[in-house]
């Protein structure tokens, strides 16, 4: 293989990342690429963990990395580097051009069409410098207060994995050879507590709670977070096993999210075109109960899954995935859209290397009208799940079997904690068997789900 | 060991620089400081629909600075290896301590290290066309196995991680760690039915491993076999029953049920269900469990851990009695125990902590056939997906991807994937038979803890667990609360 000749270097090394990304794209094109795309990611992180009142770790750093994807006709390759020196960037570009000779022709490969590219306008409310505004001692104090609130809540809270305060900012730049260039910044901060409770017999239980926000001013108080963590932990004390049973199962919002994630994996274009999803070929078909409406919206102001453009430079949008139980849309990037003869839903997610994958924007199940308490009160015997363990989900067949713990529902009330049990069924049935959706939708991340009730599952125990 | 002095050569580092960085890290006191330099190069290739759809290469380099003061750890890192940026990171990490400056030990001492993976040509530097041949061969072999194999994805990934660890106690350790892995996943389809199968393997090996010892065809046939088999799988039972685990990868049981709970940090903080159980019986007499980072060529092995300490063979459980924990420098010092060389980290961006290497159970006396014959009605599980554990209450799960019913001492029908759930501190007390067929896994394990992923290995002989909860869906023989 003859070596790639790089175009002669530009005289100065770009330090502005937008211009650097455009420069890399231009040099790739001038060195023989037929299309090119460059991404630069830069971030800062701060974290502190306080355990039993003492600072345990303090971490503070920043990093950046650059990646390029080049096309040689219908062949694609990508490289990345954390080395921004002239030599580092040259090597990255040269390797990408050379690699693009050994991949196969893929008729569907390419970057999006020029008319698809763009960015949604307006302030999306994603970046607040205040996440870093606290002086060092104040940050530690946030972590300390969160843990203290948990430890002070009840004498049975005897130990702790700590209270934490984290902050991070990220800056992302994307440029491609159709002239697209865009950038955005996002900020994030969180407090969390992980208390451990112990009863007279010595048995321990651990749980957690957290608050996350784009701005420090929107973070829940450390005291509230710590207290909630303590309550969640205490209610697990004295957990027992149950007999194998077929009973209604209620999922709390944190674990209900996982069901929504299984739908996401099922409508992910990458699994769909391969027929590797239990939802492949089901567009327009009823796949869930009538009450189920699932939305993906990358445009929500201030959302954890919001961005002005996706990983390929296409403006984000709102997509109805499931409407009244009917599958309305898959979630796609431009490659899987071309494979399936559909339009992209702007869900491309671009890492530093490889082809763009697919990830959700703000993705949620529309809430119902009942309170979680009302839903529980209608169940004579059942399981309220607060934690799933393990990964026993087969997306090809829909087979579902996971470890679980939670609270037993008896006579319409949460009665006692249970653990070391399994919950099993098949996803094809599970979504039809969502018999209640509560009104408690709340975003604590880009995926959110209210409390839901599912019938027809097998609870495995003694 | 080959003294290649990678960072001295490529970044112009000198011992004088290192001493200066460490002095800066200890400028506000603290007992210990270390620097972890890392230069990671990697390649990956993937085949889908019988074409090479993606190829990528990358380089990531950086330095992490840690300062330890009592139980406190300050950490900062930089991806720029210039003296100014490393000093800045050192000053940031130093903020954890508040006292008079300490002086690092003068002069570094390099311990004699093993050479567990002496590859002559690291696979990252090998001919890319040979790697293309691997993934294409795997694709062809999987499709040729059975006409019902309709979708095949194969991938190959390798890396070479050059590290240098220096500590204020005079620690000086360099290592060059290759890692390669080939994976095949496929879907078998018939009218109205589909199933998946996957297989893979590798280790700290050169590329020729995949042309000799474990070929693409070997992994492809295994993945295809599992997919075709699963087409006929029936519903798994639910409830407690006898479970026989096959040899090899089912050792993930040990990793989840025992291994994590024995990591020293959890025991130092008394947050593990195993805390305070040293010297106590935690398994049947037939069980001896080892963690061993010194096995040549294996995925979980390391010449030195990520704190520069040589790895070792550590007995965790001997004939059922809990013997020891897996420790890093911090826990070893705070718990006044020996450092077992288990301090590991995902990259220079991460703080090291106690982690497993290769964790396995020693072979016993029983004939695997006798073990199966001894079961009246139970499950024989031979392949698993991942697992998870809550180290505080001890509950763990792992998910069978290939399993069969055992009925009257005979292996009968294949059953669908099911999660197995148990309690770490007592599951091994119910091990009543241990086979003479210890096998280690193929080299695919990646363990996650606190968001850090590191490669690990597991192994186990055929064993019988008298009681374990199986999470199936079959409705037969189960009690039921009906509304």
CSV table of C-alpha atoms in Angstrom, one decimal, chain B residues 79-409:
chain,number,residue,atom,x,y,z
B,79,UNK,CA,-3.8,14.8,28.5
B,80,UNK,CA,-0.9,17.1,27.8
B,81,UNK,CA,2.4,15.6,28.9
B,82,UNK,CA,4.3,18.9,29.0
B,83,UNK,CA,6.1,19.7,32.3
B,84,UNK,CA,3.9,22.7,32.9
B,85,UNK,CA,0.7,20.8,32.7
B,86,UNK,CA,1.9,17.8,34.8
B,87,UNK,CA,3.1,20.3,37.5
B,88,UNK,CA,-0.3,22.0,37.4
B,89,UNK,CA,-2.0,18.6,37.9
B,90,UNK,CA,0.4,17.8,40.7
B,91,UNK,CA,-0.4,21.1,42.4
B,92,UNK,CA,-4.2,20.5,42.0
B,93,UNK,CA,-3.9,17.0,43.5
B,94,UNK,CA,-1.8,18.4,46.4
B,95,UNK,CA,-4.7,20.5,47.6
B,96,UNK,CA,-6.1,17.4,49.4
B,97,UNK,CA,-3.4,17.7,52.0
B,98,UNK,CA,-2.8,20.7,54.3
B,99,UNK,CA,0.5,20.6,56.1
B,100,UNK,CA,4.2,21.1,55.6
B,101,UNK,CA,5.7,19.8,52.4
B,102,UNK,CA,7.0,16.2,52.4
B,103,UNK,CA,10.0,15.0,50.4
B,104,UNK,CA,9.7,12.0,48.2
B,105,UNK,CA,12.2,9.2,48.6
B,106,UNK,CA,15.3,10.0,46.5
B,107,UNK,CA,16.1,7.6,43.8
B,108,UNK,CA,13.7,5.1,42.1
B,109,UNK,CA,13.9,1.4,42.5
B,110,UNK,CA,12.6,-0.8,39.7
B,111,UNK,CA,11.5,-4.2,41.0
B,112,UNK,CA,12.2,-7.3,38.9
B,113,UNK,CA,9.1,-7.8,37.0
B,114,UNK,CA,7.6,-10.8,35.2
B,115,UNK,CA,7.2,-11.0,31.5
B,116,UNK,CA,3.8,-12.6,31.2
B,117,UNK,CA,3.0,-11.5,27.6
B,118,UNK,CA,6.3,-11.3,25.7
B,119,UNK,CA,4.9,-10.5,22.2
B,120,UNK,CA,7.5,-9.7,19.6
B,121,UNK,CA,5.2,-7.7,17.4
B,122,UNK,CA,2.2,-6.1,19.3
B,123,UNK,CA,-0.9,-6.7,17.4
B,124,UNK,CA,-1.7,-2.9,17.1
B,125,UNK,CA,1.4,-2.7,14.9
B,126,UNK,CA,0.6,-5.8,12.8
B,127,UNK,CA,-0.6,-5.7,9.2
B,128,UNK,CA,-4.2,-4.4,9.1
B,129,UNK,CA,-4.9,-6.7,6.2
B,130,UNK,CA,-4.4,-9.7,8.4
B,131,UNK,CA,-7.0,-8.4,10.8
B,132,UNK,CA,-9.4,-7.8,8.0
B,133,UNK,CA,-8.9,-11.5,7.1
B,134,UNK,CA,-9.7,-12.5,10.6
B,135,UNK,CA,-13.1,-10.8,10.7
B,136,UNK,CA,-14.0,-11.8,7.2
B,137,UNK,CA,-13.1,-15.5,7.9
B,138,UNK,CA,-15.2,-15.4,11.0
B,139,UNK,CA,-18.2,-14.0,9.0
B,140,UNK,CA,-17.9,-16.8,6.4
B,141,UNK,CA,-17.5,-19.6,9.0
B,142,UNK,CA,-20.6,-18.5,10.9
B,143,UNK,CA,-22.7,-18.3,7.7
B,144,UNK,CA,-21.4,-21.7,6.5
B,145,UNK,CA,-22.4,-23.4,9.8
B,146,UNK,CA,-26.1,-23.6,9.1
B,147,UNK,CA,-28.4,-22.0,6.5
B,148,UNK,CA,-30.6,-20.7,9.3
B,149,UNK,CA,-27.8,-18.3,10.3
B,150,UNK,CA,-29.0,-15.0,8.7
B,151,UNK,CA,-27.2,-12.2,10.5
B,152,UNK,CA,-23.6,-12.1,11.5
B,153,UNK,CA,-21.5,-9.4,13.0
B,154,UNK,CA,-17.9,-9.9,13.7
B,155,UNK,CA,-15.4,-7.6,15.3
B,156,UNK,CA,-11.8,-7.4,16.2
B,157,UNK,CA,-10.2,-5.0,18.6
B,158,UNK,CA,-6.7,-4.6,20.0
B,159,UNK,CA,-4.7,-2.2,22.0
B,160,UNK,CA,-1.3,-1.6,23.4
B,161,UNK,CA,-1.1,0.2,26.7
B,162,UNK,CA,2.3,1.6,27.7
B,163,UNK,CA,2.4,2.6,31.3
B,164,UNK,CA,4.9,4.1,33.7
B,165,UNK,CA,4.1,4.3,37.4
B,166,UNK,CA,6.4,6.2,39.8
B,167,UNK,CA,5.7,6.8,43.5
B,168,UNK,CA,7.1,8.9,46.2
B,169,UNK,CA,8.2,5.6,48.0
B,170,UNK,CA,10.6,5.0,45.2
B,171,UNK,CA,8.3,2.8,43.1
B,172,UNK,CA,9.3,2.8,39.4
B,173,UNK,CA,7.5,0.4,37.1
B,174,UNK,CA,7.0,0.2,33.4
B,175,UNK,CA,4.9,-2.1,31.4
B,176,UNK,CA,3.8,-2.6,27.9
B,177,UNK,CA,0.4,-4.4,27.9
B,178,UNK,CA,-1.1,-5.8,24.7
B,179,UNK,CA,-4.7,-6.9,24.6
B,180,UNK,CA,-6.6,-8.4,21.7
B,181,UNK,CA,-10.1,-9.8,21.2
B,182,UNK,CA,-12.2,-11.3,18.4
B,183,UNK,CA,-16.0,-11.5,18.7
B,184,UNK,CA,-18.8,-13.1,16.7
B,185,UNK,CA,-22.5,-12.6,17.2
B,186,UNK,CA,-25.2,-14.1,15.0
B,187,UNK,CA,-28.9,-14.5,14.7
B,188,UNK,CA,-30.5,-17.7,13.5
B,189,UNK,CA,-34.0,-17.4,11.9
B,190,UNK,CA,-36.7,-19.7,10.9
B,191,UNK,CA,-40.3,-19.1,10.0
B,192,UNK,CA,-41.6,-17.0,12.9
B,193,UNK,CA,-38.7,-17.7,15.2
B,194,UNK,CA,-35.3,-16.2,15.9
B,195,UNK,CA,-32.5,-16.6,18.4
B,196,UNK,CA,-29.0,-15.1,19.0
B,197,UNK,CA,-25.7,-16.6,19.8
B,198,UNK,CA,-22.3,-15.0,20.5
B,199,UNK,CA,-18.8,-16.1,21.2
B,200,UNK,CA,-15.3,-14.5,21.4
B,201,UNK,CA,-12.0,-14.6,23.0
B,202,UNK,CA,-8.4,-13.4,23.1
B,203,UNK,CA,-6.0,-12.2,25.7
B,204,UNK,CA,-2.7,-10.4,26.0
B,205,UNK,CA,-1.6,-12.1,22.8
B,206,UNK,CA,-0.1,-11.3,19.4
B,207,UNK,CA,-2.1,-11.6,16.3
B,208,UNK,CA,-0.8,-15.1,15.5
B,209,UNK,CA,-2.9,-16.4,18.4
B,210,UNK,CA,-6.0,-16.1,16.1
B,211,UNK,CA,-4.3,-17.9,13.3
B,212,UNK,CA,-3.1,-20.9,15.4
B,213,UNK,CA,-4.6,-21.5,18.9
B,214,UNK,CA,-8.1,-20.0,18.6
B,215,UNK,CA,-9.1,-19.3,15.0
B,216,UNK,CA,-12.0,-17.1,13.8
B,217,UNK,CA,-13.7,-20.4,12.6
B,218,UNK,CA,-13.6,-21.7,16.2
B,219,UNK,CA,-15.4,-18.7,17.6
B,220,UNK,CA,-17.8,-18.4,14.6
B,221,UNK,CA,-18.9,-22.0,14.9
B,222,UNK,CA,-19.5,-21.6,18.7
B,223,UNK,CA,-21.6,-18.5,18.1
B,224,UNK,CA,-23.6,-20.1,15.3
B,225,UNK,CA,-24.1,-23.3,17.4
B,226,UNK,CA,-25.6,-21.3,20.3
B,227,UNK,CA,-28.0,-19.4,18.0
B,228,UNK,CA,-29.3,-22.5,16.2
B,229,UNK,CA,-29.7,-24.3,19.5
B,230,UNK,CA,-31.7,-21.5,21.0
B,231,UNK,CA,-34.3,-21.7,18.2
B,232,UNK,CA,-35.6,-24.8,20.0
B,233,UNK,CA,-35.3,-23.6,23.6
B,234,UNK,CA,-38.3,-24.0,25.8
B,235,UNK,CA,-39.4,-21.8,28.7
B,236,UNK,CA,-37.1,-21.9,31.7
B,237,UNK,CA,-38.5,-23.0,35.1
B,238,UNK,CA,-39.0,-20.5,38.0
B,239,UNK,CA,-38.0,-21.0,41.6
B,240,UNK,CA,-35.3,-22.7,43.7
B,241,UNK,CA,-33.7,-25.8,42.4
B,242,UNK,CA,-30.5,-27.7,41.9
B,243,UNK,CA,-28.2,-26.0,39.4
B,244,UNK,CA,-25.1,-27.5,37.7
B,245,UNK,CA,-22.7,-25.0,36.2
B,246,UNK,CA,-20.5,-26.1,33.3
B,247,UNK,CA,-16.8,-25.4,33.3
B,248,UNK,CA,-15.2,-22.1,32.2
B,249,UNK,CA,-17.1,-18.8,31.8
B,250,UNK,CA,-19.7,-19.8,34.4
B,251,UNK,CA,-16.9,-18.8,36.8
B,252,UNK,CA,-18.6,-15.4,36.5
B,253,UNK,CA,-20.5,-16.8,39.5
B,254,UNK,CA,-17.3,-16.5,41.6
B,255,UNK,CA,-16.6,-13.0,40.3
B,256,UNK,CA,-20.0,-11.7,41.3
B,257,UNK,CA,-20.9,-13.8,44.3
B,258,UNK,CA,-17.5,-13.7,46.0
B,259,UNK,CA,-14.9,-11.6,44.2
B,260,UNK,CA,-16.4,-8.1,44.5
B,261,UNK,CA,-17.3,-8.7,48.1
B,262,UNK,CA,-13.7,-9.5,48.9
B,263,UNK,CA,-12.2,-6.3,47.4
B,264,UNK,CA,-10.4,-4.6,50.3
B,265,UNK,CA,-11.9,-1.2,50.0
B,266,UNK,CA,-15.5,-2.5,50.7
B,267,UNK,CA,-14.2,-4.4,53.7
B,268,UNK,CA,-12.1,-1.5,55.1
B,269,UNK,CA,-15.3,0.6,54.9
B,270,UNK,CA,-17.3,-2.3,56.4
B,271,UNK,CA,-19.8,-2.0,53.5
B,272,UNK,CA,-19.4,-5.6,52.2
B,273,UNK,CA,-21.5,-8.5,53.3
B,274,UNK,CA,-18.1,-10.3,53.7
B,275,UNK,CA,-16.7,-7.7,56.2
B,276,UNK,CA,-15.2,-9.4,59.3
B,277,UNK,CA,-15.5,-13.0,57.9
B,278,UNK,CA,-11.8,-13.7,57.5
B,279,UNK,CA,-11.1,-17.2,59.0
B,280,UNK,CA,-14.8,-18.0,58.9
B,281,UNK,CA,-16.5,-20.7,56.7
B,282,UNK,CA,-18.1,-19.1,53.6
B,283,UNK,CA,-18.1,-22.1,51.3
B,284,UNK,CA,-18.2,-25.9,51.4
B,285,UNK,CA,-15.0,-27.8,52.1
B,286,UNK,CA,-14.7,-28.6,48.4
B,287,UNK,CA,-14.2,-24.9,47.4
B,288,UNK,CA,-10.8,-23.2,47.0
B,289,UNK,CA,-11.0,-19.9,45.2
B,290,UNK,CA,-8.0,-18.0,43.8
B,291,UNK,CA,-7.3,-14.7,42.2
B,292,UNK,CA,-4.2,-14.9,40.1
B,293,UNK,CA,-2.7,-12.0,38.0
B,294,UNK,CA,0.3,-14.0,37.0
B,295,UNK,CA,-1.1,-16.3,34.3
B,296,UNK,CA,0.8,-16.0,31.0
B,297,UNK,CA,-1.1,-14.4,28.1
B,298,UNK,CA,-4.4,-14.1,29.9
B,299,UNK,CA,-6.8,-11.2,29.6
B,300,UNK,CA,-6.9,-10.5,33.4
B,301,UNK,CA,-3.1,-10.8,33.9
B,302,UNK,CA,-0.6,-8.0,34.5
B,303,UNK,CA,3.1,-7.9,35.1
B,304,UNK,CA,2.5,-5.0,37.5
B,305,UNK,CA,-0.7,-3.5,38.7
B,306,UNK,CA,-1.6,0.1,37.9
B,307,UNK,CA,0.2,1.2,41.1
B,308,UNK,CA,3.4,-0.5,40.0
B,309,UNK,CA,3.1,-3.5,42.4
B,310,UNK,CA,3.9,-6.9,40.9
B,311,UNK,CA,0.7,-9.0,40.6
B,312,UNK,CA,0.5,-12.3,42.5
B,313,UNK,CA,-1.6,-15.4,43.2
B,314,UNK,CA,-3.9,-14.8,46.2
B,315,UNK,CA,-5.9,-17.4,47.9
B,316,UNK,CA,-9.4,-16.0,48.7
B,317,UNK,CA,-11.1,-19.1,50.0
B,318,UNK,CA,-9.2,-22.3,51.0
B,319,UNK,CA,-11.3,-25.4,51.5
B,320,UNK,CA,-14.3,-23.2,52.4
B,321,UNK,CA,-12.5,-20.9,54.8
B,322,UNK,CA,-12.2,-17.2,53.9
B,323,UNK,CA,-8.5,-16.4,53.7
B,324,UNK,CA,-8.0,-12.9,52.4
B,325,UNK,CA,-9.0,-9.8,50.5
B,326,UNK,CA,-7.8,-8.2,47.3
B,327,UNK,CA,-6.0,-5.0,48.0
B,328,UNK,CA,-4.4,-2.0,46.6
B,329,UNK,CA,-1.8,0.3,48.2
B,330,UNK,CA,-4.3,2.5,50.1
B,331,UNK,CA,-6.3,-0.3,51.6
B,332,UNK,CA,-3.1,-2.3,52.4
B,333,UNK,CA,-1.7,0.6,54.4
B,334,UNK,CA,-5.0,1.5,56.2
B,335,UNK,CA,-5.8,-2.1,57.0
B,336,UNK,CA,-2.2,-3.0,57.8
B,337,UNK,CA,-2.2,-5.9,55.4
B,338,UNK,CA,-0.1,-6.9,52.4
B,339,UNK,CA,-0.6,-5.2,49.0
B,340,UNK,CA,-1.8,-8.1,46.8
B,341,UNK,CA,-1.1,-6.2,43.6
B,342,UNK,CA,-4.8,-5.7,42.7
B,343,UNK,CA,-4.7,-1.9,42.4
B,344,UNK,CA,-6.2,-1.2,39.0
B,345,UNK,CA,-7.7,1.7,37.0
B,346,UNK,CA,-9.4,2.1,33.6
B,347,UNK,CA,-7.1,4.9,32.5
B,348,UNK,CA,-5.0,7.9,33.6
B,349,UNK,CA,-8.3,9.7,34.2
B,350,UNK,CA,-9.2,7.3,37.0
B,351,UNK,CA,-8.2,6.7,40.7
B,352,UNK,CA,-6.9,3.1,41.2
B,353,UNK,CA,-8.9,0.7,43.5
B,354,UNK,CA,-8.8,-3.0,44.4
B,355,UNK,CA,-10.0,-5.1,41.4
B,356,UNK,CA,-9.9,-8.7,40.4
B,357,UNK,CA,-7.5,-10.2,37.8
B,358,UNK,CA,-8.2,-13.9,36.9
B,359,UNK,CA,-10.5,-15.4,39.5
B,360,UNK,CA,-11.2,-19.1,39.5
B,361,UNK,CA,-12.0,-22.2,41.6
B,362,UNK,CA,-9.5,-25.1,41.8
B,363,UNK,CA,-10.6,-28.5,40.4
B,364,UNK,CA,-12.1,-31.0,42.7
B,365,UNK,CA,-12.5,-34.8,42.5
B,366,UNK,CA,-15.8,-35.4,40.9
B,367,UNK,CA,-16.5,-36.7,37.4
B,368,UNK,CA,-18.6,-34.1,35.6
B,369,UNK,CA,-20.9,-36.9,34.3
B,370,UNK,CA,-21.5,-38.1,37.9
B,371,UNK,CA,-22.5,-34.5,38.9
B,372,UNK,CA,-25.2,-34.4,36.2
B,373,UNK,CA,-26.3,-37.9,37.0
B,374,UNK,CA,-26.9,-36.9,40.7
B,375,UNK,CA,-29.6,-34.3,39.8
B,376,UNK,CA,-33.2,-35.4,39.8
B,377,UNK,CA,-34.7,-32.2,38.4
B,378,UNK,CA,-32.6,-29.0,37.8
B,379,UNK,CA,-30.8,-26.7,35.4
B,380,UNK,CA,-27.5,-27.3,33.7
B,381,UNK,CA,-26.1,-23.8,32.7
B,382,UNK,CA,-23.0,-23.7,30.5
B,383,UNK,CA,-22.9,-20.2,29.1
B,384,UNK,CA,-23.6,-16.8,30.7
B,385,UNK,CA,-24.1,-13.2,29.8
B,386,UNK,CA,-23.1,-10.7,32.4
B,387,UNK,CA,-23.8,-10.5,36.1
B,388,UNK,CA,-24.1,-8.0,38.8
B,389,UNK,CA,-23.8,-7.8,42.6
B,390,UNK,CA,-24.9,-5.6,45.5
B,391,UNK,CA,-21.9,-6.1,47.7
B,392,UNK,CA,-23.7,-4.7,50.8
B,393,UNK,CA,-26.6,-7.2,51.0
B,394,UNK,CA,-24.6,-9.8,49.1
B,395,UNK,CA,-27.3,-10.5,46.5
B,396,UNK,CA,-25.9,-11.3,43.0
B,397,UNK,CA,-27.3,-12.3,39.7
B,398,UNK,CA,-25.9,-13.8,36.5
B,399,UNK,CA,-27.8,-14.6,33.3
B,400,UNK,CA,-27.6,-17.9,31.6
B,401,UNK,CA,-27.5,-17.7,27.8
B,402,UNK,CA,-27.2,-21.4,27.2
B,403,UNK,CA,-28.8,-23.8,29.6
B,404,UNK,CA,-30.6,-27.2,29.7
B,405,UNK,CA,-33.0,-29.0,31.9
B,406,UNK,CA,-31.6,-32.0,33.8
B,407,UNK,CA,-34.3,-34.6,34.3
B,408,UNK,CA,-33.6,-37.9,36.2
B,409,UNK,CA,-29.9,-37.5,35.8
